[in-house]
């Protein structure tokens, strides 16, 4: 299959012919896009952009010009409003594109989402991406006010397909920071006919104008069963590479017998791995910010990077790469080059990039490009500048500047975390793949990273540009990125850009200077309704400050995935009679099971962790459990264990001052963190990361990140009382079952550098307080269950308790299968499902097939709310609550009507 009007093979024809996938729309689509197969269970095919600079090496002037031209179109669309616009790009693929769009706008500040948490920088928001290999995004602006304002918000992604990610982002941000106008920008608009009308309907829903600007438009027609066929095709071709489940040949590619790359040479049809500048390509200076006509940068006849195999290609007559290309060549030379990056200049838009930053970069680029040019071999004819995952813009600008000062042909692409099958065929967009380990200590753990269409492309030199956070021993390892590149090019230059980290919100005391004295823990009855010996709260009392936010704003915060819960509180309320009845009924039916679980987890802690543990509960869901564990230890062993409650906030970590206090008063090795139950395991991961950061920053060691929980239905920890999923009655209520204490608060104007996190004591709710009722009812069963606890503990200690994380996997699967595309709207477990039915906007309840009396109250509540209950086989939880994925402030229910909250 050729590109229209040319004799060039389209780099999507291999996939199109085998899977029946069709691109329909503008004539330019086949110039702009190729196709490949994804090693991703969510979507079989990958649209591979020829002008994005991610998977396919391309002339940097074309890559930059593509985004810059779109920015000029947005500026024309907005007119005078352009001066107040803010641009937001999506990680990882659109970070450079979004920045280029911002340059085209001229005066717009820029921010991109990130998957890299940055210690000391609080998220201003976050969201999930449905079809990505790695889904979680954070928004980490240095100045939170960047997202506040009435000017247009311009959202940039490489493709606009279903629109879910972009529209959900707008909805979330609009609820918090409403604007009158939004502009969605993409290289290609690939919405299906069914999705095409959603944009106008969405704009009417939120009461704002939403425009779309794209370089080309069309749609992908997928035949039935394409996902399964794609999986089979990937498996079939990976099996052709011996000894691996991923292509592991030196070029990491599979060459099908039916196609020979020599055909591309004989017919003039190119390989995407070997792009060269054609006469129709814009020149290196075609698109400069001061260019009179930036639109000229990417004309309709702009070359596809598949315009490529050079006449002097090393391909043999039978189409097989000779030994010097098909096997790793002798290792090339790896040198470092000092760019002398301007001090304090951000390396990109992760924390915001302002017009002033842009001016500084423009003035520094010529000198940095000159240093690169001087370091290149004098005889280099083809040079690749290779960026690093989200670090796309700085390498792109360096490549574009280098393109103008050297005679060599310069190309630009970046590494990626996305796994894609490589097939060495001119009709396939990903010809070769280099595999190397992640080298920036990613938050989601180690894994493979990839550089596509680099091996075998005949580059005489590769300039690898990484940020300093990624300049690690893993980068310099024998299988690291420079070493892999050196197998395929004689000269590798490594340029390191300093990772920009904003000044911390809270500044630590200078070396040698002791922090301010931390106060003693708060205790009841002055703070909480618990007796003073039950728990000491390592918190500060904010009871006199109004912190409560409206219910609608609370729902918006939940669906946004941001840090809003740390800055305000949900409205506390006097429980209704129905709530009270539900609580007491659940307590009567579950007190025995609760007592057994309390006894079991306490005995395991005493046996495995410490004979004199210091219980530290995670406020506030963990605090009643910590009190019960303390009471069990006293009942069974006569131990008087210390118990404290501390704050941990998702996205911000654990209270470091509380850890300092604990380390000053106890051996950290004796500290056991306690929580109520696990759901998806988010807090488990948060604690692990926060303790590692604390240890590195403070030099205080010994804290064990393993959480002890009453119930672990998500299989996220190894210290638990049970993995049964049943209703823990404290899930039914808020402060009135937790000592009348609120959720914890972390806000810059209230919590200083030497303060504990804050919370409120709701004394006014004393008439509805059942905290003591809950504790006493469970503790009263201790004697009855003692023998059963012994049996249960023996079985647990002898069994395999290793975490499997099956709950998290189930949540991801449910999110996709039910078209929610947001794991934050999937609430697993009986307790979380109960909360969804009582306080949220429920959509559906999934119940494990055959679940009995444990779900009587769930079925009753679902019937009263008009929410369907769907039985599901092989559900790792007893039930899962799904929050309505199209929530509005009108509280739209599953049937489209308003519901009573």
PDB file of C-alpha atoms in Angstrom, residues 730-843:
ATOM      1  CA  UNK A 730     -16.264   1.999  61.131  1.00  0.00           C
ATOM      2  CA  UNK A 731     -16.437   2.411  57.346  1.00  0.00           C
ATOM      3  CA  UNK A 732     -20.076   3.462  57.739  1.00  0.00           C
ATOM      4  CA  UNK A 733     -19.266   6.662  59.607  1.00  0.00           C
ATOM      5  CA  UNK A 734     -16.738   9.482  59.664  1.00  0.00           C
ATOM      6  CA  UNK A 735     -15.532  11.229  62.806  1.00  0.00           C
ATOM      7  CA  UNK A 736     -18.307   9.810  64.971  1.00  0.00           C
ATOM      8  CA  UNK A 737     -16.598   6.411  65.018  1.00  0.00           C
ATOM      9  CA  UNK A 738     -13.039   7.797  65.065  1.00  0.00           C
ATOM     10  CA  UNK A 739     -12.918   9.779  68.268  1.00  0.00           C
ATOM     11  CA  UNK A 740     -14.658  12.785  66.674  1.00  0.00           C
ATOM     12  CA  UNK A 741     -11.486  13.629  64.758  1.00  0.00           C
ATOM     13  CA  UNK A 742     -11.573  14.929  61.164  1.00  0.00           C
ATOM     14  CA  UNK A 743      -9.468  13.891  58.224  1.00  0.00           C
ATOM     15  CA  UNK A 744      -6.001  15.390  58.384  1.00  0.00           C
ATOM     16  CA  UNK A 745      -5.126  18.731  56.812  1.00  0.00           C
ATOM     17  CA  UNK A 746      -1.960  19.921  55.092  1.00  0.00           C
ATOM     18  CA  UNK A 747      -2.098  23.489  53.836  1.00  0.00           C
ATOM     19  CA  UNK A 748       0.806  25.916  53.535  1.00  0.00           C
ATOM     20  CA  UNK A 749      -0.850  28.779  55.393  1.00  0.00           C
ATOM     21  CA  UNK A 750      -1.741  26.545  58.352  1.00  0.00           C
ATOM     22  CA  UNK A 751       1.090  24.022  58.611  1.00  0.00           C
ATOM     23  CA  UNK A 752       4.588  25.427  58.924  1.00  0.00           C
ATOM     24  CA  UNK A 753       7.947  23.697  58.403  1.00  0.00           C
ATOM     25  CA  UNK A 754       8.142  22.508  62.021  1.00  0.00           C
ATOM     26  CA  UNK A 755       4.450  21.774  62.591  1.00  0.00           C
ATOM     27  CA  UNK A 756       2.573  18.529  62.646  1.00  0.00           C
ATOM     28  CA  UNK A 757      -0.179  18.181  60.067  1.00  0.00           C
ATOM     29  CA  UNK A 758      -3.525  19.428  61.343  1.00  0.00           C
ATOM     30  CA  UNK A 759      -6.981  18.063  62.163  1.00  0.00           C
ATOM     31  CA  UNK A 760     -10.184  19.162  63.868  1.00  0.00           C
ATOM     32  CA  UNK A 761     -11.958  17.841  66.964  1.00  0.00           C
ATOM     33  CA  UNK A 762     -15.726  17.963  66.410  1.00  0.00           C
ATOM     34  CA  UNK A 763     -16.878  18.395  70.009  1.00  0.00           C
ATOM     35  CA  UNK A 764     -20.297  19.469  68.784  1.00  0.00           C
ATOM     36  CA  UNK A 765     -20.999  15.952  67.479  1.00  0.00           C
ATOM     37  CA  UNK A 766     -20.618  14.320  70.912  1.00  0.00           C
ATOM     38  CA  UNK A 767     -24.307  13.369  70.987  1.00  0.00           C
ATOM     39  CA  UNK A 768     -23.848  11.123  67.949  1.00  0.00           C
ATOM     40  CA  UNK A 769     -20.456   9.698  68.940  1.00  0.00           C
ATOM     41  CA  UNK A 770     -20.285   5.884  68.790  1.00  0.00           C
ATOM     42  CA  UNK A 771     -16.494   5.578  68.959  1.00  0.00           C
ATOM     43  CA  UNK A 772     -16.571   3.873  72.355  1.00  0.00           C
ATOM     44  CA  UNK A 773     -19.532   1.693  71.348  1.00  0.00           C
ATOM     45  CA  UNK A 774     -17.501   0.314  68.445  1.00  0.00           C
ATOM     46  CA  UNK A 775     -14.384  -0.392  70.534  1.00  0.00           C
ATOM     47  CA  UNK A 776     -16.282  -1.885  73.456  1.00  0.00           C
ATOM     48  CA  UNK A 777     -18.425  -4.181  71.277  1.00  0.00           C
ATOM     49  CA  UNK A 778     -15.367  -5.688  69.600  1.00  0.00           C
ATOM     50  CA  UNK A 779     -13.225  -5.906  72.746  1.00  0.00           C
ATOM     51  CA  UNK A 780     -16.084  -7.676  74.539  1.00  0.00           C
ATOM     52  CA  UNK A 781     -15.628 -10.638  72.160  1.00  0.00           C
ATOM     53  CA  UNK A 782     -11.894 -11.073  72.815  1.00  0.00           C
ATOM     54  CA  UNK A 783     -12.380 -13.857  75.348  1.00  0.00           C
ATOM     55  CA  UNK A 784     -14.774 -15.773  73.104  1.00  0.00           C
ATOM     56  CA  UNK A 785     -12.469 -15.751  70.076  1.00  0.00           C
ATOM     57  CA  UNK A 786      -9.096 -16.360  71.772  1.00  0.00           C
ATOM     58  CA  UNK A 787      -8.850 -20.024  70.736  1.00  0.00           C
ATOM     59  CA  UNK A 788      -9.980 -19.255  67.199  1.00  0.00           C
ATOM     60  CA  UNK A 789      -7.319 -16.536  67.006  1.00  0.00           C
ATOM     61  CA  UNK A 790      -4.600 -19.029  67.958  1.00  0.00           C
ATOM     62  CA  UNK A 791      -5.696 -21.355  65.174  1.00  0.00           C
ATOM     63  CA  UNK A 792      -5.937 -18.515  62.685  1.00  0.00           C
ATOM     64  CA  UNK A 793      -2.492 -17.177  63.580  1.00  0.00           C
ATOM     65  CA  UNK A 794      -0.848 -20.586  63.164  1.00  0.00           C
ATOM     66  CA  UNK A 795      -2.377 -20.911  59.716  1.00  0.00           C
ATOM     67  CA  UNK A 796      -1.302 -17.415  58.698  1.00  0.00           C
ATOM     68  CA  UNK A 797       2.276 -17.822  59.932  1.00  0.00           C
ATOM     69  CA  UNK A 798       2.594 -21.116  58.081  1.00  0.00           C
ATOM     70  CA  UNK A 799       1.066 -19.883  54.830  1.00  0.00           C
ATOM     71  CA  UNK A 800       2.204 -17.731  51.941  1.00  0.00           C
ATOM     72  CA  UNK A 801       1.263 -14.137  52.748  1.00  0.00           C
ATOM     73  CA  UNK A 802       3.262 -12.447  49.997  1.00  0.00           C
ATOM     74  CA  UNK A 803       1.354  -9.552  48.385  1.00  0.00           C
ATOM     75  CA  UNK A 804      -0.007 -10.335  44.922  1.00  0.00           C
ATOM     76  CA  UNK A 805      -1.638  -6.929  44.243  1.00  0.00           C
ATOM     77  CA  UNK A 806      -4.532  -8.746  42.600  1.00  0.00           C
ATOM     78  CA  UNK A 807      -6.882  -6.050  43.846  1.00  0.00           C
ATOM     79  CA  UNK A 808      -5.086  -3.296  41.944  1.00  0.00           C
ATOM     80  CA  UNK A 809      -5.084  -5.389  38.788  1.00  0.00           C
ATOM     81  CA  UNK A 810      -8.811  -6.016  39.207  1.00  0.00           C
ATOM     82  CA  UNK A 811      -9.516  -2.312  39.623  1.00  0.00           C
ATOM     83  CA  UNK A 812      -7.606  -1.473  36.430  1.00  0.00           C
ATOM     84  CA  UNK A 813      -9.457  -4.205  34.560  1.00  0.00           C
ATOM     85  CA  UNK A 814     -12.868  -3.067  35.835  1.00  0.00           C
ATOM     86  CA  UNK A 815     -12.097   0.549  34.955  1.00  0.00           C
ATOM     87  CA  UNK A 816     -11.442  -0.441  31.350  1.00  0.00           C
ATOM     88  CA  UNK A 817     -14.155  -3.077  30.966  1.00  0.00           C
ATOM     89  CA  UNK A 818     -16.867  -0.697  32.153  1.00  0.00           C
ATOM     90  CA  UNK A 819     -15.618   2.252  30.110  1.00  0.00           C
ATOM     91  CA  UNK A 820     -14.813   4.395  33.156  1.00  0.00           C
ATOM     92  CA  UNK A 821     -11.129   4.946  32.295  1.00  0.00           C
ATOM     93  CA  UNK A 822     -10.385   6.298  35.778  1.00  0.00           C
ATOM     94  CA  UNK A 823      -9.317   3.980  38.599  1.00  0.00           C
ATOM     95  CA  UNK A 824     -10.242   6.672  41.118  1.00  0.00           C
ATOM     96  CA  UNK A 825     -13.916   6.055  40.334  1.00  0.00           C
ATOM     97  CA  UNK A 826     -13.655   2.342  41.165  1.00  0.00           C
ATOM     98  CA  UNK A 827     -14.028   1.716  44.913  1.00  0.00           C
ATOM     99  CA  UNK A 828     -13.238  -1.894  45.871  1.00  0.00           C
ATOM    100  CA  UNK A 829     -14.417  -3.715  48.974  1.00  0.00           C
ATOM    101  CA  UNK A 830     -17.504  -3.793  51.154  1.00  0.00           C
ATOM    102  CA  UNK A 831     -16.488  -0.769  53.200  1.00  0.00           C
ATOM    103  CA  UNK A 832     -15.688   1.447  50.232  1.00  0.00           C
ATOM    104  CA  UNK A 833     -18.838   0.307  48.398  1.00  0.00           C
ATOM    105  CA  UNK A 834     -20.922   1.210  51.451  1.00  0.00           C
ATOM    106  CA  UNK A 835     -19.391   4.671  51.459  1.00  0.00           C
ATOM    107  CA  UNK A 836     -20.154   5.085  47.756  1.00  0.00           C
ATOM    108  CA  UNK A 837     -23.818   4.251  48.362  1.00  0.00           C
ATOM    109  CA  UNK A 838     -24.131   6.537  51.373  1.00  0.00           C
ATOM    110  CA  UNK A 839     -22.173   9.597  50.263  1.00  0.00           C
ATOM    111  CA  UNK A 840     -21.334   9.570  46.581  1.00  0.00           C
ATOM    112  CA  UNK A 841     -23.060   9.376  43.214  1.00  0.00           C
ATOM    113  CA  UNK A 842     -23.215   5.607  42.622  1.00  0.00           C
ATOM    114  CA  UNK A 843     -23.528   4.169  39.138  1.00  0.00           C
TER     115      UNK A 843
END
